[in-house]
Short mmCIF file of C-alpha atoms and ligand atoms in Angstrom, two decimals:
data_model
loop_
_atom_site.label_atom_id
_atom_site.label_comp_id
_atom_site.label_asym_id
_atom_site.label_seq_id
_atom_site.Cartn_x
_atom_site.Cartn_y
_atom_site.Cartn_z
CA MET X 1 13.55 101.70 74.22
CA ALA X 2 16.52 101.35 72.11
CA THR X 3 17.80 98.49 74.44
CA GLY X 4 15.01 96.30 73.34
CA VAL X 5 13.54 96.09 76.84
CA ARG X 6 9.59 96.13 76.72
CA ASP X 7 8.81 95.11 80.46
CA ILE X 8 9.17 98.64 82.34
CA ALA X 9 8.40 99.69 85.89
CA VAL X 10 7.39 103.30 86.77
CA ILE X 11 7.85 104.14 90.26
CA GLY X 12 5.29 106.59 91.35
CA CYS X 13 1.27 106.98 90.60
CA GLY X 14 0.82 110.80 90.35
CA ALA X 15 0.42 112.76 87.23
CA LEU X 16 3.74 112.07 86.02
CA GLY X 17 4.03 108.32 86.77
CA LEU X 18 0.70 107.81 84.90
CA THR X 19 1.81 109.90 81.93
CA SER X 20 5.10 108.25 81.79
CA GLY X 21 3.10 104.92 82.06
CA LEU X 22 0.91 105.75 79.10
CA LEU X 23 3.60 107.26 77.00
CA LEU X 24 5.67 103.86 77.29
CA GLN X 25 2.46 101.92 76.44
CA ARG X 26 2.09 104.10 73.13
CA ALA X 27 5.80 103.10 72.39
CA GLY X 28 4.80 99.44 72.62
CA ALA X 29 5.86 98.94 76.32
CA ASP X 30 4.28 96.39 78.94
CA VAL X 31 4.25 98.82 81.91
CA THR X 32 3.75 98.30 85.72
CA ILE X 33 3.36 101.26 88.24
CA TYR X 34 4.36 100.78 91.74
CA ALA X 35 3.44 103.18 94.38
CA LYS X 36 2.88 103.99 98.01
CA GLU X 37 -0.14 106.08 97.02
CA THR X 38 -2.59 106.34 94.22
CA PRO X 39 -5.03 108.99 93.14
CA PRO X 40 -6.70 111.03 94.78
CA ASN X 41 -4.04 110.55 97.63
CA VAL X 42 -1.34 111.96 95.76
CA ARG X 43 0.11 115.53 95.47
CA SER X 44 -0.74 115.75 91.87
CA SER X 45 -4.56 115.75 93.07
CA LEU X 46 -4.02 118.75 95.25
CA ALA X 47 -2.68 121.03 92.64
CA THR X 48 -4.28 124.09 91.31
CA GLY X 49 -5.04 122.67 87.92
CA VAL X 50 -3.76 125.06 85.46
CA TRP X 51 -1.24 124.73 82.45
CA SER X 52 1.77 126.57 83.88
CA PRO X 53 4.92 125.24 82.01
CA ASP X 54 7.49 127.57 83.38
CA SER X 55 6.19 127.85 86.80
CA ARG X 56 9.59 127.97 88.97
CA ILE X 57 11.11 125.53 86.74
CA CYS X 58 14.40 127.34 86.44
CA LEU X 59 16.24 130.44 87.60
CA GLU X 60 17.04 132.92 84.83
CA GLU X 61 20.70 132.64 85.60
CA HIS X 62 20.53 128.92 84.90
CA ALA X 63 18.34 129.05 81.65
CA THR X 64 20.91 128.21 79.13
CA PRO X 65 20.15 128.52 75.30
CA ALA X 66 20.34 124.69 75.46
CA PHE X 67 17.72 124.46 78.48
CA ARG X 68 15.30 127.17 76.80
CA GLN X 69 15.53 125.10 73.49
CA MET X 70 14.68 122.00 75.07
CA TRP X 71 11.94 123.64 77.31
CA GLU X 72 10.25 125.28 74.41
CA ARG X 73 9.84 121.94 72.48
CA MET X 74 8.58 120.17 75.70
CA ALA X 75 5.84 122.99 76.23
CA ARG X 76 4.80 122.96 72.82
CA GLU X 77 4.54 119.11 72.56
CA SER X 78 2.42 119.37 75.90
CA PHE X 79 0.42 121.98 74.72
CA ARG X 80 -0.47 120.24 71.47
CA THR X 81 -1.00 116.74 73.50
CA TYR X 82 -3.31 118.34 76.10
CA GLN X 83 -5.67 119.84 73.36
CA THR X 84 -6.57 115.87 72.46
CA LEU X 85 -8.30 115.99 75.59
CA LEU X 86 -10.53 118.73 75.05
CA GLY X 87 -14.32 118.16 74.96
CA LEU X 88 -14.33 114.72 76.47
CA PRO X 89 -17.07 113.76 79.20
CA GLY X 90 -16.13 115.53 82.58
CA ASP X 91 -14.04 117.96 80.77
CA PRO X 92 -10.66 116.83 81.90
CA VAL X 93 -9.04 119.85 80.18
CA GLU X 94 -10.63 123.01 79.06
CA PHE X 95 -9.73 126.59 78.18
CA ILE X 96 -11.24 129.13 80.49
CA ASP X 97 -10.99 133.22 80.24
CA ASN X 98 -9.03 134.59 83.00
CA TYR X 99 -9.15 138.05 84.22
CA ALA X 100 -6.63 139.91 86.21
CA VAL X 101 -8.11 142.90 88.19
CA TRP X 102 -6.02 145.69 89.55
CA ASP X 103 -7.32 148.72 91.96
CA PRO X 104 -6.39 151.74 90.29
CA ALA X 105 -3.38 152.32 92.59
CA ASP X 106 -1.98 149.00 91.80
CA TRP X 107 -2.45 149.32 87.92
CA SER X 108 0.23 151.94 87.58
CA ARG X 109 2.77 149.91 89.56
CA LYS X 110 1.79 146.51 87.79
CA ASP X 111 4.95 146.19 85.68
CA SER X 112 7.63 147.67 87.96
CA SER X 113 10.17 145.11 89.02
CA SER X 114 9.72 143.06 92.24
CA ALA X 115 11.58 144.48 95.35
CA ASP X 116 12.84 140.81 96.05
CA GLN X 117 16.61 140.47 96.04
CA ARG X 118 16.75 136.89 95.33
CA PRO X 119 17.80 135.88 91.60
CA PRO X 120 14.77 136.00 89.37
CA PHE X 121 12.99 132.80 87.87
CA ALA X 122 12.96 132.69 83.89
CA ARG X 123 9.80 133.82 82.45
CA LEU X 124 10.11 131.13 79.47
CA GLN X 125 6.31 131.09 78.68
CA SER X 126 6.16 134.79 77.65
CA GLU X 127 9.59 134.88 75.95
CA LEU X 128 9.19 131.51 73.75
CA ILE X 129 5.62 130.54 73.52
CA SER X 130 3.65 133.72 73.61
CA ASP X 131 2.18 132.86 70.33
CA LEU X 132 0.15 129.92 72.00
CA ALA X 133 -2.08 132.22 73.78
CA PRO X 134 -4.45 134.67 72.27
CA HIS X 135 -3.64 138.34 72.74
CA THR X 136 -4.70 139.97 76.13
CA GLU X 137 -7.63 142.45 76.13
CA ASN X 138 -7.61 145.57 78.35
CA TYR X 139 -10.79 146.76 80.06
CA ALA X 140 -10.90 150.22 81.21
CA PRO X 141 -12.86 151.20 84.11
CA GLY X 142 -16.69 151.60 83.15
CA SER X 143 -16.59 148.70 80.62
CA HIS X 144 -16.93 145.87 83.20
CA PRO X 145 -18.61 145.31 86.24
CA PHE X 146 -15.73 145.77 88.71
CA GLY X 147 -16.22 149.66 89.25
CA THR X 148 -13.16 151.94 88.98
CA ARG X 149 -10.57 148.93 88.71
CA PHE X 150 -8.66 147.87 85.59
CA VAL X 151 -9.00 144.46 84.14
CA GLN X 152 -6.93 142.45 81.76
CA GLN X 153 -8.30 139.41 80.20
CA ASP X 154 -6.35 136.30 78.68
CA SER X 155 -7.30 132.66 78.27
CA MET X 156 -5.45 129.55 79.88
CA MET X 157 -5.76 125.83 79.91
CA MET X 158 -7.41 124.33 82.99
CA PHE X 159 -7.42 120.89 84.33
CA ASN X 160 -10.19 119.42 86.23
CA LEU X 161 -8.16 116.98 88.14
CA THR X 162 -10.68 114.49 89.35
CA ALA X 163 -11.91 113.74 85.73
CA TYR X 164 -8.41 114.09 84.60
CA ALA X 165 -6.72 111.62 87.11
CA ARG X 166 -9.49 109.16 86.26
CA LEU X 167 -8.81 109.29 82.68
CA LEU X 168 -5.38 108.68 82.91
CA ILE X 169 -5.84 105.71 85.28
CA SER X 170 -8.74 104.19 83.10
CA ASP X 171 -6.38 104.50 80.04
CA PHE X 172 -3.61 103.16 81.58
CA LEU X 173 -5.57 100.17 82.73
CA ALA X 174 -7.26 99.75 79.32
CA ASN X 175 -3.72 99.30 77.86
CA ARG X 176 -3.06 96.36 80.33
CA GLY X 177 -1.07 98.32 82.63
CA ARG X 178 -0.82 97.36 86.42
CA ILE X 179 -0.86 99.30 89.44
CA GLU X 180 0.69 97.73 92.34
CA VAL X 181 0.73 99.59 95.84
CA MET X 182 4.30 99.12 97.35
CA GLU X 183 6.56 101.57 99.31
CA PHE X 184 10.24 101.67 98.71
CA HIS X 185 12.63 102.77 101.62
CA THR X 186 15.84 102.60 99.87
CA PRO X 187 16.76 102.25 96.10
CA ALA X 188 18.05 98.89 97.21
CA ASP X 189 14.49 97.87 97.43
CA PHE X 190 14.12 98.13 93.60
CA ALA X 191 16.29 94.77 93.45
CA SER X 192 13.15 92.75 94.43
CA LEU X 193 11.07 94.21 91.27
CA ARG X 194 11.05 91.84 88.09
CA GLN X 195 11.55 94.82 85.91
CA LYS X 196 15.01 96.07 85.52
CA THR X 197 14.22 99.20 83.73
CA LEU X 198 12.64 101.87 85.94
CA ILE X 199 11.26 105.15 85.31
CA ASN X 200 11.52 107.56 88.60
CA ALA X 201 8.25 109.32 88.95
CA THR X 202 8.27 109.91 92.80
CA GLY X 203 7.93 113.60 92.94
CA PHE X 204 8.98 115.10 96.07
CA GLY X 205 9.40 111.45 97.53
CA ALA X 206 12.73 111.45 95.47
CA ARG X 207 14.16 113.56 98.37
CA ALA X 208 13.59 110.94 100.85
CA LEU X 209 14.10 107.93 98.63
CA PHE X 210 17.18 109.02 96.79
CA GLY X 211 18.61 111.78 99.05
CA ASP X 212 18.06 113.89 96.06
CA GLU X 213 18.31 117.56 97.55
CA SER X 214 17.95 119.31 94.35
CA VAL X 215 14.28 118.48 94.48
CA THR X 216 12.82 121.97 96.19
CA PRO X 217 9.64 121.65 97.70
CA VAL X 218 7.23 124.65 97.30
CA ARG X 219 4.21 125.03 99.68
CA GLY X 220 1.00 126.00 98.19
CA GLN X 221 -2.44 126.06 99.74
CA LEU X 222 -5.83 125.86 97.98
CA ALA X 223 -9.32 126.90 99.76
CA ARG X 224 -11.82 124.86 97.99
CA ALA X 225 -15.74 125.37 97.51
CA ILE X 226 -18.49 123.27 96.11
CA PRO X 227 -18.72 123.21 92.33
CA GLN X 228 -20.81 126.11 90.91
CA PRO X 229 -21.20 125.03 86.93
CA ASP X 230 -22.44 128.38 86.06
CA ILE X 231 -19.02 130.11 86.67
CA HIS X 232 -16.67 129.53 83.74
CA TYR X 233 -13.69 132.45 84.40
CA GLY X 234 -10.76 132.61 86.54
CA LEU X 235 -9.86 135.57 88.45
CA ASN X 236 -6.49 137.29 89.88
CA TYR X 237 -6.82 139.84 92.32
CA LYS X 238 -4.54 141.11 94.94
CA ASP X 239 -2.20 138.26 94.86
CA VAL X 240 -5.10 135.68 94.94
CA PHE X 241 -5.89 133.24 92.18
CA PHE X 242 -9.30 131.76 91.75
CA VAL X 243 -9.83 129.03 89.23
CA PRO X 244 -13.32 127.86 88.26
CA ARG X 245 -12.69 123.98 88.40
CA ARG X 246 -15.80 121.88 87.70
CA ASP X 247 -14.73 119.70 90.56
CA GLY X 248 -14.81 122.44 93.07
CA LEU X 249 -13.65 126.13 92.92
CA VAL X 250 -10.49 127.07 93.85
CA PHE X 251 -9.13 130.06 95.92
CA GLN X 252 -5.18 130.38 96.39
CA VAL X 253 -2.94 133.10 97.74
CA VAL X 254 -0.22 133.03 95.31
CA GLY X 255 1.94 135.79 96.78
CA ASP X 256 3.66 138.86 95.07
CA ASN X 257 6.34 136.84 93.41
CA ASP X 258 7.54 133.16 92.68
CA TYR X 259 9.33 132.90 96.09
CA TYR X 260 6.12 132.41 97.87
CA GLY X 261 6.06 129.40 99.40
CA PHE X 262 9.38 128.28 97.87
CA ASN X 263 11.67 125.92 99.86
CA ASP X 264 8.80 125.49 102.33
CA ASP X 265 7.97 121.85 103.02
CA THR X 266 5.09 122.46 105.53
CA THR X 267 1.80 120.92 104.93
CA ILE X 268 -0.33 122.07 107.63
CA PRO X 269 -3.27 123.95 106.54
CA ASP X 270 -3.58 127.58 107.29
CA ARG X 271 -7.21 128.85 108.16
CA ALA X 272 -6.32 132.37 108.13
CA GLU X 273 -4.73 132.22 104.64
CA ALA X 274 -7.65 130.25 103.45
CA GLU X 275 -10.18 132.80 104.73
CA HIS X 276 -7.77 135.53 103.45
CA ALA X 277 -8.11 134.14 99.77
CA VAL X 278 -11.91 133.71 99.65
CA ASN X 279 -12.57 137.27 101.20
CA THR X 280 -10.14 138.75 98.78
CA ILE X 281 -12.37 137.42 95.66
CA ALA X 282 -15.40 137.86 97.44
CA GLY X 283 -14.40 141.72 97.88
CA LEU X 284 -14.50 142.00 94.16
CA TYR X 285 -18.12 141.60 94.27
CA THR X 286 -19.17 144.14 97.18
CA ALA X 287 -21.07 147.11 95.96
CA ALA X 288 -18.46 149.90 96.76
CA SER X 289 -15.57 149.69 94.37
C1 FAD F 6 -0.72 123.90 95.80
C2 FAD F 6 -0.20 123.24 94.73
C3 FAD F 6 -0.68 123.79 93.55
C4 FAD F 6 0.09 123.07 92.33
N1 FAD F 6 -0.53 123.91 91.16
C5 FAD F 6 -0.12 123.48 89.81
C6 FAD F 6 -0.40 123.69 88.78
O1 FAD F 6 -1.75 124.48 88.86
N2 FAD F 6 0.06 123.20 87.61
C7 FAD F 6 1.04 122.74 87.52
O2 FAD F 6 1.34 121.94 86.60
N3 FAD F 6 1.56 122.09 88.78
C8 FAD F 6 1.08 122.66 89.91
N4 FAD F 6 1.41 122.13 91.11
C9 FAD F 6 2.78 121.17 90.93
C10 FAD F 6 2.36 119.80 90.72
O3 FAD F 6 1.30 119.34 91.60
C11 FAD F 6 3.26 118.71 90.83
O4 FAD F 6 4.44 119.10 90.14
C12 FAD F 6 2.85 117.39 90.28
O5 FAD F 6 1.64 117.07 90.66
C13 FAD F 6 4.04 116.32 90.61
O6 FAD F 6 3.48 115.07 89.97
P1 FAD F 6 4.26 114.10 90.30
O7 FAD F 6 3.71 112.87 89.71
O8 FAD F 6 5.72 114.35 90.09
O9 FAD F 6 4.37 113.74 91.87
P2 FAD F 6 3.15 112.99 93.02
O10 FAD F 6 1.74 113.46 92.67
O11 FAD F 6 3.67 113.64 94.40
O12 FAD F 6 3.07 111.67 93.02
C14 FAD F 6 4.39 110.92 93.54
C15 FAD F 6 4.13 109.43 93.45
O13 FAD F 6 5.18 108.62 93.93
C16 FAD F 6 4.84 107.61 94.91
N5 FAD F 6 6.04 107.73 95.95
C17 FAD F 6 6.77 108.57 96.50
N6 FAD F 6 7.70 108.17 97.07
C18 FAD F 6 7.82 106.92 97.29
C19 FAD F 6 8.38 105.80 97.73
N7 FAD F 6 9.22 105.88 98.72
N8 FAD F 6 7.84 104.32 97.62
C20 FAD F 6 6.80 104.47 96.78
N9 FAD F 6 6.30 105.28 95.92
C21 FAD F 6 6.45 106.63 96.33
C22 FAD F 6 3.82 108.65 95.65
O14 FAD F 6 3.00 107.61 96.50
C23 FAD F 6 3.03 108.91 94.65
O15 FAD F 6 2.21 107.89 93.92
C24 FAD F 6 0.82 122.33 92.32
C25 FAD F 6 1.40 121.94 93.55
C26 FAD F 6 0.76 122.39 94.67
C27 FAD F 6 1.35 121.69 96.06
#
């Protein structure tokens, strides 16, 4: 903004392109988004939908003091900003209670370090912003409906992505933003744009467009079930995550460490994994436990 330029283009119409556009508008810019695809046909619309600001963002060995400081500032700003969207129609953002459930044999091992030999990811959320989440609550066997298991409750911020994407788009358009469908094959294609100041929000597309090999793919797969408005709580059990999204329940195998799906750019659905996710959560509700 210091250059005085006010006619700005954003390349990409996922969560980050739309958010960049809105922030630019609030700073007084006139914004056009150019993108090959728009929601719901972007990867952002396929996310799990939880606020997870340190998820695979940085290896511990690269988390310098300066990076930690910047990350903390960004995470606190993000957390504060999303709270301005609580209570809106369609609940684009809401808080849920989340219950981590362990079988007795797994409970004693839950804090032991992973056997994975690869360098660990930085755990910035617990280290730097644990004050933002209410304290966890432990429930011993007998004090909850899951039999002899151990249960730990915390709360988390959840995004109902259908409502959230619509809100981003309608706010962007209401501020006189424009969205044009356009594909760029090389950076030289940007010369055809009227705007000379561009924000790159192409997500994983940056790899092909800019040859940016530093963008690492992470495979994840959701199994979705029809919405059940009476279910308001999340679950973690045996490396499966369940999120009670209003726009459809989410079941996801998350693996036993952050390298699950890391550097895997395949997108073919795996039905066996989807069934495993649903059946693992269903297993919590069988009588024998
Ligand atoms: C299964 C799964 C679960 C996830 N869960 C979470 C979660 O719970 N919480 C979380 O914070 N994150 C989660 N993520 C990560 C999150 O989805 C992404 O980090 C985020 O959506 C990226 O947004 P984006 O706007 O950068 O990219 P995208 O949504 O991919 O948007 C990129 C945009 O750029 C456009 N584009 C790309 N290349 C070109 C080109 N050459 N020409 C023109 N346009 C182009 C696309 O058409 C699109 O509009 C998850 C991801 C996956 C796969």
